[in-house]
Amino acid sequence: MKQWNEIFKEKGLVFLEPKKEIIKVAEIFIRNGVKKVLDLGCGSGRHVVYLAKKGFEIYGFDIAEEGIHLAKSWLRKEGLKANFSVGSIYERMPFKDNFFDAVISTHSIHHGRIKDVRKAIREVYRVLKQGGFIFINLRKRRIRKYDPKNKIIEKYGAQKVSYKMIAPRTYAPIEGGEKDLLHYLFNKKLIEKEFRMFRPKIWVSESGRHYNLLGKKEK
């Protein structure tokens, strides 16, 4: 996405530390013999690097070429290897059916309209092996009406940013680093419906902003 290319060009490595959930999920993967992992929407590579260090065969996929460039440089400095592809997570990915043992995606799949999110979910299902794992987090936090003109406002850390509604449960910031970037808001019922083929375990992140889900493609 244009927004993330600009963010990576301006700020470089935006995230450095892996999410706590990824650290825990990696241990689950190890215990279950997972080898080949796709990081869908890998950005500048914080989870690609972490999982490569843990010994996984890791693939990064992202639309932001600048982010992938940063990830490759980071890996070289660490003496690690990974595989990368550039493309939209809402289109067919360049991987064979049943290719991965696990797919992870953080802060990515919900950046679209629901019809596009569903395409991404179908692609995750297609490229994942039978019995393979998914770990995904999804935008949760509801937004508050700001004025009668359909602006809304939410606090990002210490910064307050205004938004506009695009479609039901779908909004985009009208300012800030994620200006015009779509966000689809999930609730537990919607996750259970849209990810039903993975029978996910669902819990809320410590920040309260996201749902986490851990699921499995049933044999």
PDB file of C-alpha atoms in Angstrom:
ATOM      1  CA  MET A   1       0.000   0.000   0.000  1.00  0.00           C
ATOM      2  CA  LYS A   2       1.194   3.490  -0.828  1.00  0.00           C
ATOM      3  CA  GLN A   3       0.781   4.558   2.797  1.00  0.00           C
ATOM      4  CA  TRP A   4       3.146   1.919   4.146  1.00  0.00           C
ATOM      5  CA  ASN A   5       5.789   2.512   1.482  1.00  0.00           C
ATOM      6  CA  GLU A   6       5.815   6.150   2.546  1.00  0.00           C
ATOM      7  CA  ILE A   7       5.928   5.223   6.240  1.00  0.00           C
ATOM      8  CA  PHE A   8       8.881   2.878   5.719  1.00  0.00           C
ATOM      9  CA  LYS A   9      10.742   5.452   3.605  1.00  0.00           C
ATOM     10  CA  GLU A  10      10.240   8.119   6.250  1.00  0.00           C
ATOM     11  CA  LYS A  11      10.728   6.087   9.438  1.00  0.00           C
ATOM     12  CA  GLY A  12      12.716   3.015   8.420  1.00  0.00           C
ATOM     13  CA  LEU A  13      12.262   0.008  10.703  1.00  0.00           C
ATOM     14  CA  VAL A  14       8.942   0.925  12.292  1.00  0.00           C
ATOM     15  CA  PHE A  15       8.750  -2.146  14.550  1.00  0.00           C
ATOM     16  CA  LEU A  16      11.757  -3.931  16.050  1.00  0.00           C
ATOM     17  CA  GLU A  17      10.493  -6.307  18.722  1.00  0.00           C
ATOM     18  CA  PRO A  18       8.230  -9.295  18.009  1.00  0.00           C
ATOM     19  CA  LYS A  19       4.768  -9.251  19.514  1.00  0.00           C
ATOM     20  CA  LYS A  20       4.434 -11.276  22.717  1.00  0.00           C
ATOM     21  CA  GLU A  21       1.821 -13.425  21.033  1.00  0.00           C
ATOM     22  CA  ILE A  22       4.232 -14.376  18.240  1.00  0.00           C
ATOM     23  CA  ILE A  23       6.806 -15.515  20.793  1.00  0.00           C
ATOM     24  CA  LYS A  24       4.197 -17.784  22.385  1.00  0.00           C
ATOM     25  CA  VAL A  25       2.841 -19.002  19.056  1.00  0.00           C
ATOM     26  CA  ALA A  26       6.355 -19.854  17.843  1.00  0.00           C
ATOM     27  CA  GLU A  27       6.693 -22.277  20.756  1.00  0.00           C
ATOM     28  CA  ILE A  28       3.401 -23.919  19.758  1.00  0.00           C
ATOM     29  CA  PHE A  29       4.693 -24.220  16.205  1.00  0.00           C
ATOM     30  CA  ILE A  30       7.926 -25.842  17.393  1.00  0.00           C
ATOM     31  CA  ARG A  31       6.071 -28.367  19.549  1.00  0.00           C
ATOM     32  CA  ASN A  32       3.909 -29.326  16.570  1.00  0.00           C
ATOM     33  CA  GLY A  33       6.694 -29.751  14.033  1.00  0.00           C
ATOM     34  CA  VAL A  34       5.948 -26.634  11.988  1.00  0.00           C
ATOM     35  CA  LYS A  35       8.727 -25.851   9.497  1.00  0.00           C
ATOM     36  CA  LYS A  36       7.483 -23.598   6.701  1.00  0.00           C
ATOM     37  CA  VAL A  37       5.792 -20.335   7.797  1.00  0.00           C
ATOM     38  CA  LEU A  38       4.245 -17.458   5.833  1.00  0.00           C
ATOM     39  CA  ASP A  39       4.224 -13.967   7.370  1.00  0.00           C
ATOM     40  CA  LEU A  40       1.357 -12.311   5.515  1.00  0.00           C
ATOM     41  CA  GLY A  41       1.835  -8.546   5.528  1.00  0.00           C
ATOM     42  CA  CYS A  42       5.372  -8.883   6.881  1.00  0.00           C
ATOM     43  CA  GLY A  43       6.228  -5.176   6.711  1.00  0.00           C
ATOM     44  CA  SER A  44       9.857  -4.437   7.593  1.00  0.00           C
ATOM     45  CA  GLY A  45      10.357  -7.934   8.929  1.00  0.00           C
ATOM     46  CA  ARG A  46      10.281  -8.034  12.722  1.00  0.00           C
ATOM     47  CA  HIS A  47       8.553 -11.436  12.763  1.00  0.00           C
ATOM     48  CA  VAL A  48      10.431 -12.746   9.728  1.00  0.00           C
ATOM     49  CA  VAL A  49      13.710 -12.084  11.562  1.00  0.00           C
ATOM     50  CA  TYR A  50      12.459 -13.544  14.844  1.00  0.00           C
ATOM     51  CA  LEU A  51      11.129 -16.726  13.251  1.00  0.00           C
ATOM     52  CA  ALA A  52      14.250 -17.146  11.113  1.00  0.00           C
ATOM     53  CA  LYS A  53      16.298 -17.001  14.321  1.00  0.00           C
ATOM     54  CA  LYS A  54      14.079 -19.757  15.732  1.00  0.00           C
ATOM     55  CA  GLY A  55      14.962 -21.986  12.783  1.00  0.00           C
ATOM     56  CA  PHE A  56      11.794 -21.771  10.678  1.00  0.00           C
ATOM     57  CA  GLU A  57      11.800 -21.646   6.888  1.00  0.00           C
ATOM     58  CA  ILE A  58      10.122 -18.277   6.673  1.00  0.00           C
ATOM     59  CA  TYR A  59       8.407 -16.506   3.769  1.00  0.00           C
ATOM     60  CA  GLY A  60       7.520 -12.815   3.877  1.00  0.00           C
ATOM     61  CA  PHE A  61       4.743 -11.360   1.722  1.00  0.00           C
ATOM     62  CA  ASP A  62       3.846  -7.663   1.564  1.00  0.00           C
ATOM     63  CA  ILE A  63       2.693  -5.028  -0.902  1.00  0.00           C
ATOM     64  CA  ALA A  64       5.196  -2.452   0.425  1.00  0.00           C
ATOM     65  CA  GLU A  65       8.449  -2.951  -1.483  1.00  0.00           C
ATOM     66  CA  GLU A  66      10.227  -0.522   0.826  1.00  0.00           C
ATOM     67  CA  GLY A  67       9.321  -2.670   3.828  1.00  0.00           C
ATOM     68  CA  ILE A  68      10.668  -5.808   2.164  1.00  0.00           C
ATOM     69  CA  HIS A  69      13.884  -3.956   1.273  1.00  0.00           C
ATOM     70  CA  LEU A  70      14.332  -3.097   4.965  1.00  0.00           C
ATOM     71  CA  ALA A  71      13.589  -6.683   5.975  1.00  0.00           C
ATOM     72  CA  LYS A  72      16.207  -8.056   3.577  1.00  0.00           C
ATOM     73  CA  SER A  73      18.830  -5.638   4.908  1.00  0.00           C
ATOM     74  CA  TRP A  74      17.987  -6.604   8.489  1.00  0.00           C
ATOM     75  CA  LEU A  75      18.331 -10.303   7.683  1.00  0.00           C
ATOM     76  CA  ARG A  76      21.715  -9.760   6.031  1.00  0.00           C
ATOM     77  CA  LYS A  77      22.998  -7.990   9.132  1.00  0.00           C
ATOM     78  CA  GLU A  78      21.810 -10.923  11.256  1.00  0.00           C
ATOM     79  CA  GLY A  79      23.288 -13.514   8.895  1.00  0.00           C
ATOM     80  CA  LEU A  80      19.841 -14.995   8.268  1.00  0.00           C
ATOM     81  CA  LYS A  81      17.852 -16.001   5.202  1.00  0.00           C
ATOM     82  CA  ALA A  82      14.196 -15.785   4.209  1.00  0.00           C
ATOM     83  CA  ASN A  83      12.070 -15.766   1.074  1.00  0.00           C
ATOM     84  CA  PHE A  84      10.120 -12.693  -0.025  1.00  0.00           C
ATOM     85  CA  SER A  85       7.378 -11.830  -2.504  1.00  0.00           C
ATOM     86  CA  VAL A  86       5.729  -8.489  -3.247  1.00  0.00           C
ATOM     87  CA  GLY A  87       1.980  -8.394  -3.761  1.00  0.00           C
ATOM     88  CA  SER A  88      -1.440  -7.624  -2.351  1.00  0.00           C
ATOM     89  CA  ILE A  89      -2.795  -9.881   0.372  1.00  0.00           C
ATOM     90  CA  TYR A  90      -6.224  -9.423  -1.249  1.00  0.00           C
ATOM     91  CA  GLU A  91      -5.209 -11.132  -4.498  1.00  0.00           C
ATOM     92  CA  ARG A  92      -4.008 -14.622  -5.388  1.00  0.00           C
ATOM     93  CA  MET A  93      -0.591 -15.264  -3.854  1.00  0.00           C
ATOM     94  CA  PRO A  94       2.300 -16.891  -5.771  1.00  0.00           C
ATOM     95  CA  PHE A  95       2.285 -20.066  -3.669  1.00  0.00           C
ATOM     96  CA  LYS A  96       1.026 -23.567  -4.375  1.00  0.00           C
ATOM     97  CA  ASP A  97      -1.966 -25.082  -2.607  1.00  0.00           C
ATOM     98  CA  ASN A  98      -1.185 -26.673   0.773  1.00  0.00           C
ATOM     99  CA  PHE A  99       2.306 -25.123   0.804  1.00  0.00           C
ATOM    100  CA  PHE A 100       2.727 -23.809   4.369  1.00  0.00           C
ATOM    101  CA  ASP A 101       2.694 -25.445   7.784  1.00  0.00           C
ATOM    102  CA  ALA A 102       1.578 -22.154   9.342  1.00  0.00           C
ATOM    103  CA  VAL A 103       0.482 -18.640   8.379  1.00  0.00           C
ATOM    104  CA  ILE A 104       0.800 -15.597  10.626  1.00  0.00           C
ATOM    105  CA  SER A 105      -0.518 -12.103   9.991  1.00  0.00           C
ATOM    106  CA  THR A 106      -0.363  -9.146  12.366  1.00  0.00           C
ATOM    107  CA  HIS A 107      -1.989  -5.748  11.765  1.00  0.00           C
ATOM    108  CA  SER A 108      -2.656  -6.588   8.116  1.00  0.00           C
ATOM    109  CA  ILE A 109      -5.723  -8.533   7.008  1.00  0.00           C
ATOM    110  CA  HIS A 110      -8.234  -6.032   8.438  1.00  0.00           C
ATOM    111  CA  HIS A 111      -6.917  -3.195   6.205  1.00  0.00           C
ATOM    112  CA  GLY A 112      -9.611  -3.576   3.574  1.00  0.00           C
ATOM    113  CA  ARG A 113     -13.314  -3.868   2.884  1.00  0.00           C
ATOM    114  CA  ILE A 114     -14.942  -7.080   4.057  1.00  0.00           C
ATOM    115  CA  LYS A 115     -15.103  -8.480   0.504  1.00  0.00           C
ATOM    116  CA  ASP A 116     -11.320  -8.096   0.265  1.00  0.00           C
ATOM    117  CA  VAL A 117     -10.747  -9.507   3.741  1.00  0.00           C
ATOM    118  CA  ARG A 118     -12.703 -12.598   2.681  1.00  0.00           C
ATOM    119  CA  LYS A 119     -10.447 -13.010  -0.358  1.00  0.00           C
ATOM    120  CA  ALA A 120      -7.414 -12.951   1.942  1.00  0.00           C
ATOM    121  CA  ILE A 121      -8.975 -15.557   4.238  1.00  0.00           C
ATOM    122  CA  ARG A 122      -9.671 -17.848   1.274  1.00  0.00           C
ATOM    123  CA  GLU A 123      -6.067 -17.485   0.128  1.00  0.00           C
ATOM    124  CA  VAL A 124      -4.762 -18.326   3.602  1.00  0.00           C
ATOM    125  CA  TYR A 125      -6.906 -21.456   3.553  1.00  0.00           C
ATOM    126  CA  ARG A 126      -5.672 -22.404   0.075  1.00  0.00           C
ATOM    127  CA  VAL A 127      -1.927 -22.134   0.783  1.00  0.00           C
ATOM    128  CA  LEU A 128      -2.118 -23.767   4.236  1.00  0.00           C
ATOM    129  CA  LYS A 129      -1.585 -27.515   4.596  1.00  0.00           C
ATOM    130  CA  GLN A 130      -4.213 -29.723   6.185  1.00  0.00           C
ATOM    131  CA  GLY A 131      -3.567 -29.554   9.923  1.00  0.00           C
ATOM    132  CA  GLY A 132      -1.656 -26.278   9.506  1.00  0.00           C
ATOM    133  CA  PHE A 133      -1.896 -23.382  11.968  1.00  0.00           C
ATOM    134  CA  ILE A 134      -2.921 -19.753  11.619  1.00  0.00           C
ATOM    135  CA  PHE A 135      -2.246 -16.873  13.982  1.00  0.00           C
ATOM    136  CA  ILE A 136      -3.912 -13.592  13.038  1.00  0.00           C
ATOM    137  CA  ASN A 137      -4.796 -10.404  14.852  1.00  0.00           C
ATOM    138  CA  LEU A 138      -7.691  -8.199  13.794  1.00  0.00           C
ATOM    139  CA  ARG A 139      -8.882  -4.699  14.597  1.00  0.00           C
ATOM    140  CA  LYS A 140     -11.438  -4.687  17.419  1.00  0.00           C
ATOM    141  CA  ARG A 141     -11.786  -1.361  19.144  1.00  0.00           C
ATOM    142  CA  ARG A 142     -14.912   0.565  18.344  1.00  0.00           C
ATOM    143  CA  ILE A 143     -14.655   4.216  17.410  1.00  0.00           C
ATOM    144  CA  ARG A 144     -16.621   7.133  18.836  1.00  0.00           C
ATOM    145  CA  LYS A 145     -18.631   9.641  16.818  1.00  0.00           C
ATOM    146  CA  TYR A 146     -16.827  12.971  16.647  1.00  0.00           C
ATOM    147  CA  ASP A 147     -19.311  15.299  14.953  1.00  0.00           C
ATOM    148  CA  PRO A 148     -22.534  15.181  12.895  1.00  0.00           C
ATOM    149  CA  LYS A 149     -20.555  15.178   9.634  1.00  0.00           C
ATOM    150  CA  ASN A 150     -19.585  11.561  10.263  1.00  0.00           C
ATOM    151  CA  LYS A 151     -16.072  12.204  11.538  1.00  0.00           C
ATOM    152  CA  ILE A 152     -14.884  10.015  14.343  1.00  0.00           C
ATOM    153  CA  ILE A 153     -11.936  10.227  16.650  1.00  0.00           C
ATOM    154  CA  GLU A 154      -9.694   7.743  18.388  1.00  0.00           C
ATOM    155  CA  LYS A 155      -6.547   7.946  20.444  1.00  0.00           C
ATOM    156  CA  TYR A 156      -3.360   6.427  18.998  1.00  0.00           C
ATOM    157  CA  GLY A 157      -1.042   6.477  22.005  1.00  0.00           C
ATOM    158  CA  ALA A 158      -0.766  10.172  22.831  1.00  0.00           C
ATOM    159  CA  GLN A 159      -2.146  11.256  19.447  1.00  0.00           C
ATOM    160  CA  LYS A 160      -5.788  11.770  18.586  1.00  0.00           C
ATOM    161  CA  VAL A 161      -6.698  11.180  14.952  1.00  0.00           C
ATOM    162  CA  SER A 162      -9.971  11.861  13.119  1.00  0.00           C
ATOM    163  CA  TYR A 163     -11.610   9.301  10.838  1.00  0.00           C
ATOM    164  CA  LYS A 164     -14.379   8.921   8.284  1.00  0.00           C
ATOM    165  CA  MET A 165     -16.703   5.975   7.762  1.00  0.00           C
ATOM    166  CA  ILE A 166     -16.298   4.246   4.385  1.00  0.00           C
ATOM    167  CA  ALA A 167     -18.730   1.328   4.714  1.00  0.00           C
ATOM    168  CA  PRO A 168     -20.384  -0.594   7.570  1.00  0.00           C
ATOM    169  CA  ARG A 169     -17.699  -1.378  10.188  1.00  0.00           C
ATOM    170  CA  THR A 170     -15.086   0.152   7.858  1.00  0.00           C
ATOM    171  CA  TYR A 171     -13.273   3.434   8.460  1.00  0.00           C
ATOM    172  CA  ALA A 172     -10.173   5.342   7.340  1.00  0.00           C
ATOM    173  CA  PRO A 173      -8.131   8.039   9.108  1.00  0.00           C
ATOM    174  CA  ILE A 174      -8.328  11.473   7.494  1.00  0.00           C
ATOM    175  CA  GLU A 175      -4.950  12.495   8.910  1.00  0.00           C
ATOM    176  CA  GLY A 176      -1.793  11.006  10.401  1.00  0.00           C
ATOM    177  CA  GLY A 177       0.525   8.233   9.221  1.00  0.00           C
ATOM    178  CA  GLU A 178      -2.338   5.909   8.219  1.00  0.00           C
ATOM    179  CA  LYS A 179      -4.320   8.539   6.322  1.00  0.00           C
ATOM    180  CA  ASP A 180      -6.840   6.887   3.957  1.00  0.00           C
ATOM    181  CA  LEU A 181      -5.812   3.379   5.076  1.00  0.00           C
ATOM    182  CA  LEU A 182      -8.941   1.245   5.480  1.00  0.00           C
ATOM    183  CA  HIS A 183      -9.657  -0.549   8.762  1.00  0.00           C
ATOM    184  CA  TYR A 184     -12.374  -3.171   9.121  1.00  0.00           C
ATOM    185  CA  LEU A 185     -13.657  -3.629  12.679  1.00  0.00           C
ATOM    186  CA  PHE A 186     -14.265  -7.193  13.809  1.00  0.00           C
ATOM    187  CA  ASN A 187     -16.189  -8.590  16.748  1.00  0.00           C
ATOM    188  CA  LYS A 188     -16.045 -12.115  18.115  1.00  0.00           C
ATOM    189  CA  LYS A 189     -19.159 -13.239  16.261  1.00  0.00           C
ATOM    190  CA  LEU A 190     -17.767 -12.035  12.932  1.00  0.00           C
ATOM    191  CA  ILE A 191     -14.438 -13.779  13.539  1.00  0.00           C
ATOM    192  CA  GLU A 192     -16.231 -17.033  14.316  1.00  0.00           C
ATOM    193  CA  LYS A 193     -18.205 -16.660  11.076  1.00  0.00           C
ATOM    194  CA  GLU A 194     -15.436 -15.567   8.699  1.00  0.00           C
ATOM    195  CA  PHE A 195     -12.756 -17.922  10.096  1.00  0.00           C
ATOM    196  CA  ARG A 196     -15.078 -20.840  10.853  1.00  0.00           C
ATOM    197  CA  MET A 197     -13.024 -23.247   8.700  1.00  0.00           C
ATOM    198  CA  PHE A 198     -10.150 -22.829  11.192  1.00  0.00           C
ATOM    199  CA  ARG A 199     -12.202 -23.241  14.401  1.00  0.00           C
ATOM    200  CA  PRO A 200     -10.242 -20.429  16.033  1.00  0.00           C
ATOM    201  CA  LYS A 201      -9.477 -19.802  19.671  1.00  0.00           C
ATOM    202  CA  ILE A 202     -10.123 -16.070  20.165  1.00  0.00           C
ATOM    203  CA  TRP A 203      -8.847 -13.658  22.813  1.00  0.00           C
ATOM    204  CA  VAL A 204      -8.384  -9.896  23.216  1.00  0.00           C
ATOM    205  CA  SER A 205      -4.944  -8.276  23.131  1.00  0.00           C
ATOM    206  CA  GLU A 206      -3.559  -6.501  26.206  1.00  0.00           C
ATOM    207  CA  SER A 207      -4.175  -3.115  24.553  1.00  0.00           C
ATOM    208  CA  GLY A 208      -7.843  -3.970  24.003  1.00  0.00           C
ATOM    209  CA  ARG A 209      -7.573  -2.813  20.391  1.00  0.00           C
ATOM    210  CA  HIS A 210      -7.265  -6.179  18.673  1.00  0.00           C
ATOM    211  CA  TYR A 211      -8.589  -9.701  18.682  1.00  0.00           C
ATOM    212  CA  ASN A 212      -6.046 -12.493  18.428  1.00  0.00           C
ATOM    213  CA  LEU A 213      -6.998 -15.818  16.916  1.00  0.00           C
ATOM    214  CA  LEU A 214      -5.166 -19.110  16.777  1.00  0.00           C
ATOM    215  CA  GLY A 215      -6.687 -21.724  14.534  1.00  0.00           C
ATOM    216  CA  LYS A 216      -6.024 -24.858  12.556  1.00  0.00           C
ATOM    217  CA  LYS A 217      -7.024 -26.098   9.114  1.00  0.00           C
ATOM    218  CA  GLU A 218      -8.797 -29.273  10.081  1.00  0.00           C
ATOM    219  CA  LYS A 219      -7.856 -32.507   8.337  1.00  0.00           C
TER     220      LYS A 219
END
